[in-house]
PDB file of C-alpha atoms in Angstrom:
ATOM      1  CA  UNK J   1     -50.516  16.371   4.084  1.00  0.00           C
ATOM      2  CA  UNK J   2     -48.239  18.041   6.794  1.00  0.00           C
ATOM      3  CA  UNK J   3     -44.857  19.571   6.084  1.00  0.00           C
ATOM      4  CA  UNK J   4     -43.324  16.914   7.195  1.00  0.00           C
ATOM      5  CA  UNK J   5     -45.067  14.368   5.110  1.00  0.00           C
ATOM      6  CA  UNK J   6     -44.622  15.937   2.360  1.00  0.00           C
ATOM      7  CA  UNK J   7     -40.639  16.123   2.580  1.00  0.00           C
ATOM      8  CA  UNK J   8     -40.678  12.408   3.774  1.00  0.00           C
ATOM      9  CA  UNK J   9     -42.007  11.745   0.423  1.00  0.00           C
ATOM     10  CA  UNK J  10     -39.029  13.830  -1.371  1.00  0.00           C
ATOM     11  CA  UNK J  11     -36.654  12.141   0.837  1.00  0.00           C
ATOM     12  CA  UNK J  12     -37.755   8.847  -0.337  1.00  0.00           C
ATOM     13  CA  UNK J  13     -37.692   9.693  -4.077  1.00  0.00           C
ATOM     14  CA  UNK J  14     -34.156  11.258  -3.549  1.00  0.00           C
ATOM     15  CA  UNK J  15     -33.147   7.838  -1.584  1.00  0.00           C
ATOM     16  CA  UNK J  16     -34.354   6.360  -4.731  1.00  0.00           C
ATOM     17  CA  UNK J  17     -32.582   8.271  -7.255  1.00  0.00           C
ATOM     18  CA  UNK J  18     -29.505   7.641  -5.079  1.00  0.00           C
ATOM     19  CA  UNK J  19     -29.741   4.026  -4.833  1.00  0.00           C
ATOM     20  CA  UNK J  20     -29.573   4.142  -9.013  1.00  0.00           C
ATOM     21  CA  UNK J  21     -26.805   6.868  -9.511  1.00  0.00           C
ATOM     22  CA  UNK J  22     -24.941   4.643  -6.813  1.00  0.00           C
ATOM     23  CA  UNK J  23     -24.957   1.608  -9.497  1.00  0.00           C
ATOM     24  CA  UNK J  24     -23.643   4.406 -11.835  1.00  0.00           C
ATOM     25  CA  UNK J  25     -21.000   5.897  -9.386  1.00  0.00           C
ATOM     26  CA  UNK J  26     -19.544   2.545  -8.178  1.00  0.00           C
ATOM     27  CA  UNK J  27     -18.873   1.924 -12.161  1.00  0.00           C
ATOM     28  CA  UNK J  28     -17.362   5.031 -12.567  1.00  0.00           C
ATOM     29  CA  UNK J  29     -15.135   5.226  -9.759  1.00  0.00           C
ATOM     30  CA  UNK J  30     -13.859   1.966 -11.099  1.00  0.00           C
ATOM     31  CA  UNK J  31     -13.223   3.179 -14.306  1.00  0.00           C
ATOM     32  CA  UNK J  32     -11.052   6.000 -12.871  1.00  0.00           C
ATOM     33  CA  UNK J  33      -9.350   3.798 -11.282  1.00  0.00           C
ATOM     34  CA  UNK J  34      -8.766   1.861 -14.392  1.00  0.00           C
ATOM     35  CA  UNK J  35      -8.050   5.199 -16.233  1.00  0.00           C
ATOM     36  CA  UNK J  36      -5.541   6.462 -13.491  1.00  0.00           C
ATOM     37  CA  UNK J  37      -3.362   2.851 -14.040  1.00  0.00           C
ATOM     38  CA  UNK J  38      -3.528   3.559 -17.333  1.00  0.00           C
ATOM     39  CA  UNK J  39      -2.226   7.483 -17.470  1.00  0.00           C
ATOM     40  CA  UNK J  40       0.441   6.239 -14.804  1.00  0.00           C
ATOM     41  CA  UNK J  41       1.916   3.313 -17.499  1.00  0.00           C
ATOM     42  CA  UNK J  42       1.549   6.005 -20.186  1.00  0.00           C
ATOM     43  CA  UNK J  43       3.264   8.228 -18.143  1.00  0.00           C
ATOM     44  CA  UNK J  44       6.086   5.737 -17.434  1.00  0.00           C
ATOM     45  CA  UNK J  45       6.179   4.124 -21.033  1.00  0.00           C
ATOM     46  CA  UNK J  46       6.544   8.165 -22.394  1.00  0.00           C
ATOM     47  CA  UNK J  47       9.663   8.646 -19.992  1.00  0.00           C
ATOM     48  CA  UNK J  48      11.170   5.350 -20.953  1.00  0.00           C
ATOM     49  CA  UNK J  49      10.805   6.207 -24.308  1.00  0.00           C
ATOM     50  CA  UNK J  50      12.320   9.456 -23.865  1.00  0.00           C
ATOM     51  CA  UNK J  51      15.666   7.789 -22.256  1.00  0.00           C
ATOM     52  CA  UNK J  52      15.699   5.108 -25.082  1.00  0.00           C
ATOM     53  CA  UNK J  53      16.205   7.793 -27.548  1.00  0.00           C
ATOM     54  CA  UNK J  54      18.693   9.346 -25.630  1.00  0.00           C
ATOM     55  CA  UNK J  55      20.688   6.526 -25.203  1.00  0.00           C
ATOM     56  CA  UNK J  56      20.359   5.639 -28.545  1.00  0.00           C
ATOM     57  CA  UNK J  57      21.582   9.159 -30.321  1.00  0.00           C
ATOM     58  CA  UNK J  58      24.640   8.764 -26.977  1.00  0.00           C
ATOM     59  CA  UNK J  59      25.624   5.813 -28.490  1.00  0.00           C
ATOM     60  CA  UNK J  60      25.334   7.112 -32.316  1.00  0.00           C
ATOM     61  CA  UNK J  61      27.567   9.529 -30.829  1.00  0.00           C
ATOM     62  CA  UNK J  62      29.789   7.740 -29.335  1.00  0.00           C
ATOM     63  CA  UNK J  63      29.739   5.204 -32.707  1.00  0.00           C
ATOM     64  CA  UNK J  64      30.627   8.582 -34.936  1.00  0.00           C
ATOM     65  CA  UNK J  65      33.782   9.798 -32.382  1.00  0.00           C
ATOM     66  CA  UNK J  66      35.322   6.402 -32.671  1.00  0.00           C
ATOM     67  CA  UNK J  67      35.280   6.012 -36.429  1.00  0.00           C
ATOM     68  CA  UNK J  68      36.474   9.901 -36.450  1.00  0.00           C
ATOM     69  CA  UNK J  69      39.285   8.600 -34.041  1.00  0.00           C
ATOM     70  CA  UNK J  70      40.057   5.690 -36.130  1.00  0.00           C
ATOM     71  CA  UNK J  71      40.361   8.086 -39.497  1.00  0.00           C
ATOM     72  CA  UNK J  72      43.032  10.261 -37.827  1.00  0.00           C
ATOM     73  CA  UNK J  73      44.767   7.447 -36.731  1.00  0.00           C
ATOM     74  CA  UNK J  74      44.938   6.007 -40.602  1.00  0.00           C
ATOM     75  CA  UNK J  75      45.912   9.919 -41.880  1.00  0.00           C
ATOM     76  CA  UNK J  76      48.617   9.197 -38.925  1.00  0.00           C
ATOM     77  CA  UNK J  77      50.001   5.728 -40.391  1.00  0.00           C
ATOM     78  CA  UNK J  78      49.928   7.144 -43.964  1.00  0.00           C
ATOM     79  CA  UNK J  79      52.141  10.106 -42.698  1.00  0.00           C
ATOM     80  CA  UNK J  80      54.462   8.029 -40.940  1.00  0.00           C
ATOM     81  CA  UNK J  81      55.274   5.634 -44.152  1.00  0.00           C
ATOM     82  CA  UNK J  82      56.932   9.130 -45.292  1.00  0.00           C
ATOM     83  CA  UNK J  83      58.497  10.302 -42.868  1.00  0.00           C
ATOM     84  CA  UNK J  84      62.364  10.316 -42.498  1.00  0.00           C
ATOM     85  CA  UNK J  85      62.997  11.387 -38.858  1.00  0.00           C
ATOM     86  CA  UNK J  86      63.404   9.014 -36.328  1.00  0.00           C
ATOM     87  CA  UNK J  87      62.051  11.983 -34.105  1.00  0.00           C
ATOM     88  CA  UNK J  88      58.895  12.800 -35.701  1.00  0.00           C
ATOM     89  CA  UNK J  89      58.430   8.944 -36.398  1.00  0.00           C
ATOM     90  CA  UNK J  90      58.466   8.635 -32.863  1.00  0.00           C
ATOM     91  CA  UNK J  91      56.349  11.746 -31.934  1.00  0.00           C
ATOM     92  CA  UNK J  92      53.692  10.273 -34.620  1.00  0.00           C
ATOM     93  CA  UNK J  93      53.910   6.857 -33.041  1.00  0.00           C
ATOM     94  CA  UNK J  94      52.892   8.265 -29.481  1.00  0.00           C
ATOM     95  CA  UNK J  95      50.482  10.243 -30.975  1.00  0.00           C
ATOM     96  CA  UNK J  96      48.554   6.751 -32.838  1.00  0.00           C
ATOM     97  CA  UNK J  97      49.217   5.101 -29.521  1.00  0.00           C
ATOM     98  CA  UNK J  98      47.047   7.871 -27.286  1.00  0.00           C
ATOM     99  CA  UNK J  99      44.444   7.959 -30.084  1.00  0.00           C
ATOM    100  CA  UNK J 100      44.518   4.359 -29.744  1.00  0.00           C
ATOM    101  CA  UNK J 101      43.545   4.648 -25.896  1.00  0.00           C
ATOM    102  CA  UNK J 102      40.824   7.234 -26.488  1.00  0.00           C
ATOM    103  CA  UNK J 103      39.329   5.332 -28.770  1.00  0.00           C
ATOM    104  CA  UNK J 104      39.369   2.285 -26.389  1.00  0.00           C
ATOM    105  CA  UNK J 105      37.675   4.728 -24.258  1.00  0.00           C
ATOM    106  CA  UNK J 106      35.484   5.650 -26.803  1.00  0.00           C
ATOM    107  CA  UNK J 107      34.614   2.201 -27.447  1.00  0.00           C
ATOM    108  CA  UNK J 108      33.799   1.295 -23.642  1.00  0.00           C
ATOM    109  CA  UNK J 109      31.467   4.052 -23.185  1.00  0.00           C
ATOM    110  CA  UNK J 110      29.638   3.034 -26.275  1.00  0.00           C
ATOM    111  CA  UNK J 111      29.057  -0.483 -25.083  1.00  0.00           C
ATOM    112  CA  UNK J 112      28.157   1.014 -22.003  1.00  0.00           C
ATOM    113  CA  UNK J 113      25.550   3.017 -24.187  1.00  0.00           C
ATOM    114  CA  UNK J 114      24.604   0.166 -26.371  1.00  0.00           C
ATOM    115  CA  UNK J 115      23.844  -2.002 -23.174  1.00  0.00           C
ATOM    116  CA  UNK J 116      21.854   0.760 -21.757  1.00  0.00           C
ATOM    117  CA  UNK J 117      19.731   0.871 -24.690  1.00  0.00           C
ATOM    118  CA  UNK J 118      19.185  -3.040 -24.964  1.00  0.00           C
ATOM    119  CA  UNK J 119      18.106  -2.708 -21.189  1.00  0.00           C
ATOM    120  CA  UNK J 120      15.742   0.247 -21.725  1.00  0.00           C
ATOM    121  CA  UNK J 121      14.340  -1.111 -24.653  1.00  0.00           C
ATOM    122  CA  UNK J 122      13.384  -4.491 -22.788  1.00  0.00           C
ATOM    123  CA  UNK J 123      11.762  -2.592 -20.019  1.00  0.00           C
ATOM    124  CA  UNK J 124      10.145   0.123 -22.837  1.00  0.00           C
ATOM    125  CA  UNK J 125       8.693  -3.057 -24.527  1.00  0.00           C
ATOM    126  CA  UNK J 126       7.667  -4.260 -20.799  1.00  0.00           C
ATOM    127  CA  UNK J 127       5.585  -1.380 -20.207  1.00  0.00           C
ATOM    128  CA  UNK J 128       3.815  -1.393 -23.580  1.00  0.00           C
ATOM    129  CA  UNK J 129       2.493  -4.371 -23.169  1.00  0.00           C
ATOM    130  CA  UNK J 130       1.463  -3.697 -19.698  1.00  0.00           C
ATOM    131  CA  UNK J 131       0.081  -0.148 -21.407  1.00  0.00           C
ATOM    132  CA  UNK J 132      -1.865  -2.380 -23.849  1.00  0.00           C
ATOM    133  CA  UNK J 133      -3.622  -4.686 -21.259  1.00  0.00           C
ATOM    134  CA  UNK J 134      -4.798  -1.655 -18.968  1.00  0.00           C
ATOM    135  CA  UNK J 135      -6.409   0.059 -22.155  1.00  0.00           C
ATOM    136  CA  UNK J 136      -8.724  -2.872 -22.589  1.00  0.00           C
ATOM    137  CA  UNK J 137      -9.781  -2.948 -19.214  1.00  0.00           C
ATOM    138  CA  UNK J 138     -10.392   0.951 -19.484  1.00  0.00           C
ATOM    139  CA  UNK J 139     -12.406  -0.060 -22.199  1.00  0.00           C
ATOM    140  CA  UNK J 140     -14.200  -2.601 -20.163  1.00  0.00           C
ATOM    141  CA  UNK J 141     -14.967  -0.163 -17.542  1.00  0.00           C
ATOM    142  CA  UNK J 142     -16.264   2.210 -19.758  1.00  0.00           C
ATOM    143  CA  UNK J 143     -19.004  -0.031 -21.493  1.00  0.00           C
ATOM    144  CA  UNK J 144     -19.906  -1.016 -17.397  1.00  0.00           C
ATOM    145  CA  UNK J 145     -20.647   2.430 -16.867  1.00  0.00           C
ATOM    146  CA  UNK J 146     -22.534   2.960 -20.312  1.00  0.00           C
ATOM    147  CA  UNK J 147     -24.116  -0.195 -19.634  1.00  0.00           C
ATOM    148  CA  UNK J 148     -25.250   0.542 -16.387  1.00  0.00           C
ATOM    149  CA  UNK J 149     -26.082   4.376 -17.422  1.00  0.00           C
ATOM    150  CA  UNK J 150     -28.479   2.746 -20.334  1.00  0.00           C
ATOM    151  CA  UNK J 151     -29.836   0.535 -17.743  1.00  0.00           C
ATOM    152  CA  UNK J 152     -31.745   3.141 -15.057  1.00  0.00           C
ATOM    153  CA  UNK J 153     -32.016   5.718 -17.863  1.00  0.00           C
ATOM    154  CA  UNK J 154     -35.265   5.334 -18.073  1.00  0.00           C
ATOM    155  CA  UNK J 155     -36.001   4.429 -13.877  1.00  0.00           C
ATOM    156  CA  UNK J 156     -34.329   7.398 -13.330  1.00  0.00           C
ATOM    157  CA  UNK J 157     -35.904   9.894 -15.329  1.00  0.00           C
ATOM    158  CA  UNK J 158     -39.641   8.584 -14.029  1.00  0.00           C
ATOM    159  CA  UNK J 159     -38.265   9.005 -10.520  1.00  0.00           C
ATOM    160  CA  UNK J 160     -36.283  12.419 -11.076  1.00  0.00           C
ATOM    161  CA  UNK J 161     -40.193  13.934 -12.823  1.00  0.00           C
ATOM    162  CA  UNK J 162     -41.926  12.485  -9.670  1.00  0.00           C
ATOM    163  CA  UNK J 163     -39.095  14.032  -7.090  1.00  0.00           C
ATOM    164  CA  UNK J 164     -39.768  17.658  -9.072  1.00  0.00           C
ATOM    165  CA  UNK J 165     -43.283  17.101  -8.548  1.00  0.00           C
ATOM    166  CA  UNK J 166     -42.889  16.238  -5.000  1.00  0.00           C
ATOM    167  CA  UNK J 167     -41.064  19.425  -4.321  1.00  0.00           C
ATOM    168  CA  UNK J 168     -43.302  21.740  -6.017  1.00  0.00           C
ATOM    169  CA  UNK J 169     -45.626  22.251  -3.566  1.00  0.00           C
ATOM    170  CA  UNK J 170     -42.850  23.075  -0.428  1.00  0.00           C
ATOM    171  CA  UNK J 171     -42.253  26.480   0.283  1.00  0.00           C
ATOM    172  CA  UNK J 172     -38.750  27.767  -1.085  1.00  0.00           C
ATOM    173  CA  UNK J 173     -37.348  28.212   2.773  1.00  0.00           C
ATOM    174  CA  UNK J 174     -37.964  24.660   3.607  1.00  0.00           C
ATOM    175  CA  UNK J 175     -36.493  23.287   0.042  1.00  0.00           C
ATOM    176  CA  UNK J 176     -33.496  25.380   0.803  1.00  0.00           C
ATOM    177  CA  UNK J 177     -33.325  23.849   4.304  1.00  0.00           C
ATOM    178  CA  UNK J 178     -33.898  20.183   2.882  1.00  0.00           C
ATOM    179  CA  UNK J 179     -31.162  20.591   0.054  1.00  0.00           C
ATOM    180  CA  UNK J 180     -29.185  22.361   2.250  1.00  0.00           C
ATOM    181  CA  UNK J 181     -29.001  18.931   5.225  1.00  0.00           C
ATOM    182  CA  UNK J 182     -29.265  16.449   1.849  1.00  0.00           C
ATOM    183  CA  UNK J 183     -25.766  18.394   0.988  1.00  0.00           C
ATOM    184  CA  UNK J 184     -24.508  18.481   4.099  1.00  0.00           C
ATOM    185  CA  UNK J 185     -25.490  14.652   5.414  1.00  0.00           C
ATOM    186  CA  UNK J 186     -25.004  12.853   2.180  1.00  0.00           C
ATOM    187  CA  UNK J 187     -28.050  12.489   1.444  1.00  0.00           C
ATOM    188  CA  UNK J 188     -29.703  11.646   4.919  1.00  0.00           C
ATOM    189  CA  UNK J 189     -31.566  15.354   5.777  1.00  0.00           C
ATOM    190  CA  UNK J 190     -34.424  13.589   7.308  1.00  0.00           C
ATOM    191  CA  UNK J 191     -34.195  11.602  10.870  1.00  0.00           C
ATOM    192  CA  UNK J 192     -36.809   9.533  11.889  1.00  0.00           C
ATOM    193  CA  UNK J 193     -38.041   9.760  15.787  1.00  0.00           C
ATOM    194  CA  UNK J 194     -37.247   6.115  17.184  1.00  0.00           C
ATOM    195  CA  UNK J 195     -39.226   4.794  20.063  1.00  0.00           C
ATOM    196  CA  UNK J 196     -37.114   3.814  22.894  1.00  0.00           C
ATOM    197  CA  UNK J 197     -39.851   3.649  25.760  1.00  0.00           C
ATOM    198  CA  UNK J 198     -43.225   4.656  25.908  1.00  0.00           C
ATOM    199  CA  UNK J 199     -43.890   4.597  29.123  1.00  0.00           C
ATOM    200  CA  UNK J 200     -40.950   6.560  30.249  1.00  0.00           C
ATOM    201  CA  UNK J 201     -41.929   8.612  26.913  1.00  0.00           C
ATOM    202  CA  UNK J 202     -37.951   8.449  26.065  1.00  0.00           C
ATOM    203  CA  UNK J 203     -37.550   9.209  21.543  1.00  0.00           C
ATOM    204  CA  UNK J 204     -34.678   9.658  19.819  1.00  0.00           C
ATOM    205  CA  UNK J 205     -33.376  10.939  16.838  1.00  0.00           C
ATOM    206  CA  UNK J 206     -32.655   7.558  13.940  1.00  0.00           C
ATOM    207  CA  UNK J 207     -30.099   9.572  12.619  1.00  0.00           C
ATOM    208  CA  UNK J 208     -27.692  10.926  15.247  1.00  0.00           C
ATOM    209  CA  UNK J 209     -28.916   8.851  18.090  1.00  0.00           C
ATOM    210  CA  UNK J 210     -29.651  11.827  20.511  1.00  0.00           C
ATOM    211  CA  UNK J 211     -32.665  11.992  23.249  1.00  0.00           C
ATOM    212  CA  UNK J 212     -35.259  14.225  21.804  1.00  0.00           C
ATOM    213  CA  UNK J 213     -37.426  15.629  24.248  1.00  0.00           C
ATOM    214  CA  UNK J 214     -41.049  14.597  24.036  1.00  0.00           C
ATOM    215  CA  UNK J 215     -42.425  18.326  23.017  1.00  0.00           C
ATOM    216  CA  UNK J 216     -40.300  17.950  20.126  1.00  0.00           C
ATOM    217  CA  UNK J 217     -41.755  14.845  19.353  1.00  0.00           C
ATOM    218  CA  UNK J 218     -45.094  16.568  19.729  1.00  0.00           C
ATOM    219  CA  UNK J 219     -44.295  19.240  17.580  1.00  0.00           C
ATOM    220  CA  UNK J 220     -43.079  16.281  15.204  1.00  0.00           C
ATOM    221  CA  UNK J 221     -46.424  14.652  14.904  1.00  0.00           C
ATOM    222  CA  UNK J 222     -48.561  17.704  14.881  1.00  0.00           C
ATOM    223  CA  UNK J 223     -47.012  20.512  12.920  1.00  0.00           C
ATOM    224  CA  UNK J 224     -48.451  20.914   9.638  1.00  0.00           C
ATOM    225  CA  UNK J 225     -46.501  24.033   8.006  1.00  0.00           C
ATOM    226  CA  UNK J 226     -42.833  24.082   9.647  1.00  0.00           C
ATOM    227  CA  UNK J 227     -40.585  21.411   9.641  1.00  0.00           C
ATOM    228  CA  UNK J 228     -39.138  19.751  13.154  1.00  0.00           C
ATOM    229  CA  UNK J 229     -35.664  19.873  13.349  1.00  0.00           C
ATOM    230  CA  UNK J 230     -33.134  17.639  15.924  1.00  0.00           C
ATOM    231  CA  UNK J 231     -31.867  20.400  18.197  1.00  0.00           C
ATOM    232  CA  UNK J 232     -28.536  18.222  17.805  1.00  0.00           C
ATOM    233  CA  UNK J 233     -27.547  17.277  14.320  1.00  0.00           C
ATOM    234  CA  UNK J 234     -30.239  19.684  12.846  1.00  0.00           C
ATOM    235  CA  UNK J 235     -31.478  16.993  10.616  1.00  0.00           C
ATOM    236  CA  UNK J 236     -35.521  17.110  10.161  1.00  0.00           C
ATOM    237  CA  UNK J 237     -37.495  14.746  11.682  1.00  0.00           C
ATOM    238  CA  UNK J 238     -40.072  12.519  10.873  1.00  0.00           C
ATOM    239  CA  UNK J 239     -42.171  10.054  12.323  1.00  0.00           C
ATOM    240  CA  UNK J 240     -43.387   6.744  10.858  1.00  0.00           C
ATOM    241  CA  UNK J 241     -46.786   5.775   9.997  1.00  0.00           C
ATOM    242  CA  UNK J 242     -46.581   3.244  12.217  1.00  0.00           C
ATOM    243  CA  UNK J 243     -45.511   4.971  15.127  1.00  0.00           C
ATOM    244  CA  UNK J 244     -47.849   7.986  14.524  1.00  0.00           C
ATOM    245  CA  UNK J 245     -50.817   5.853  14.679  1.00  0.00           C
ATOM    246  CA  UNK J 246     -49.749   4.374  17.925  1.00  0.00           C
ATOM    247  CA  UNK J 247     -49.623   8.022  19.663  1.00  0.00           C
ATOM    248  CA  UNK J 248     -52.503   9.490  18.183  1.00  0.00           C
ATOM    249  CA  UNK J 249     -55.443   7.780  18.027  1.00  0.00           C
ATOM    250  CA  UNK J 250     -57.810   8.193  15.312  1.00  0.00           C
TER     251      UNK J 250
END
């Protein structure tokens, strides 16, 4: 078996393996998805939360000045009953009257609180719910992918013993080569020489679509120890059974 075969047979094991970690991948990049909803409503819900309670100890605040307000204005009344001065009657009664305003201010501010915390509370309870939902598709997606996972378990670990195997007997320079284009391409290290015309003896290469000059293709069909690379993408080519037994004869 030439070099060549012998990495078209890896490169078919590791199109394989592929085709099952895909099923895998697609589940998991779904899930993330799911899972990156889900950490942005957490995210949101946590912030909303955080306002809430600010609002709500503003308001408490606001609740505590205006009952403070109202007390000195009582210790004010209770003075006044005893006084005897028409002056200091009247410098206590302006005094009630602007504690009177600033508590009206007081007051305003905290129903301005108080409707800030009805409002954030509605849209807090909005986005818990909306939290809730997206956890139980994260859970979904999860048992897909553990599903699927359990599913080519054993497929894969048949195919991943047969792939070692397969690459056993390649020299270490051509494995690093291989691993190096199946890193580089995705995947797709090999290209196989396409026919185009025989007669005009024109080949290309499947994967980048380049000319390939017909000593290549040569070298393609008949080297047994070095791999045949495309002189443009770099990949490593390979002809097909069917092709090699229509240019060499047996």
């Amino acid at each position: 078996m030439s070099v060549q075969e012998k990495l078209q047979e890896l490169y078919l094991l590791d199109q394989q393996i592929r085709g099952l970690r895909s099923r895998v991948d697609a589940a998991s990049r779904r899930q993330n998805a799911q899972r990156g909803k889900l950490d942005q409503l957490q995210r949101q819900e946590a912030e909303l939360h955080e306002q809430l309670l600010t609002a709500k100890a503003s308001a408490a605040n606001l609740t505590t000045d205006a009952a403070a307000v109202e007390e000195r204005i009582e210790k004010i009344r209770q003075v006044m009953t005893n006084v005897r001065s028409n002056k200091e009657y009247s410098a206590l009664l302006v005094e009630v009257n602007t504690l009177k305003l600033h508590k009206t201010k007081i007051e305003d501010q905290e129903l301005e609180h108080l409707s800030r915390v009805e409002d954030l509370q509605a849209r807090t309870d909005e986005v818990a719910g909306k939290t809730a939902e997206q956890s139980k598709l994260v859970e979904l997606a999860q048992k897909e992918v553990d599903s699927a996972s359990a599913e080519i378990a054993d497929q894969l670990g048949d195919l991943e013993k047969q792939r070692d195997e397969a690459a056993e007997p390649l020299e270490p320079d051509v494995l690093t080569l291989y691993r190096r284009l199946f890193d580089d391409y995705d995947g797709e290290a090999l290209g196989e020489v396409e026919e185009q015309d025989r007669r005009r003896m024109e080949y290309t290469c499947g994967a980048c679509f380049m000319s390939l000059p017909i000593q290549v293709v040569n070298a393609a069909l008949t080297s047994k120890d070095k791999p045949v690379t495309c002189a443009n993408c770099g990949r490593i080519l390979y002809v097909s059974s069917q092709l090699k037994e229509a240019l060499v004869p047996k």
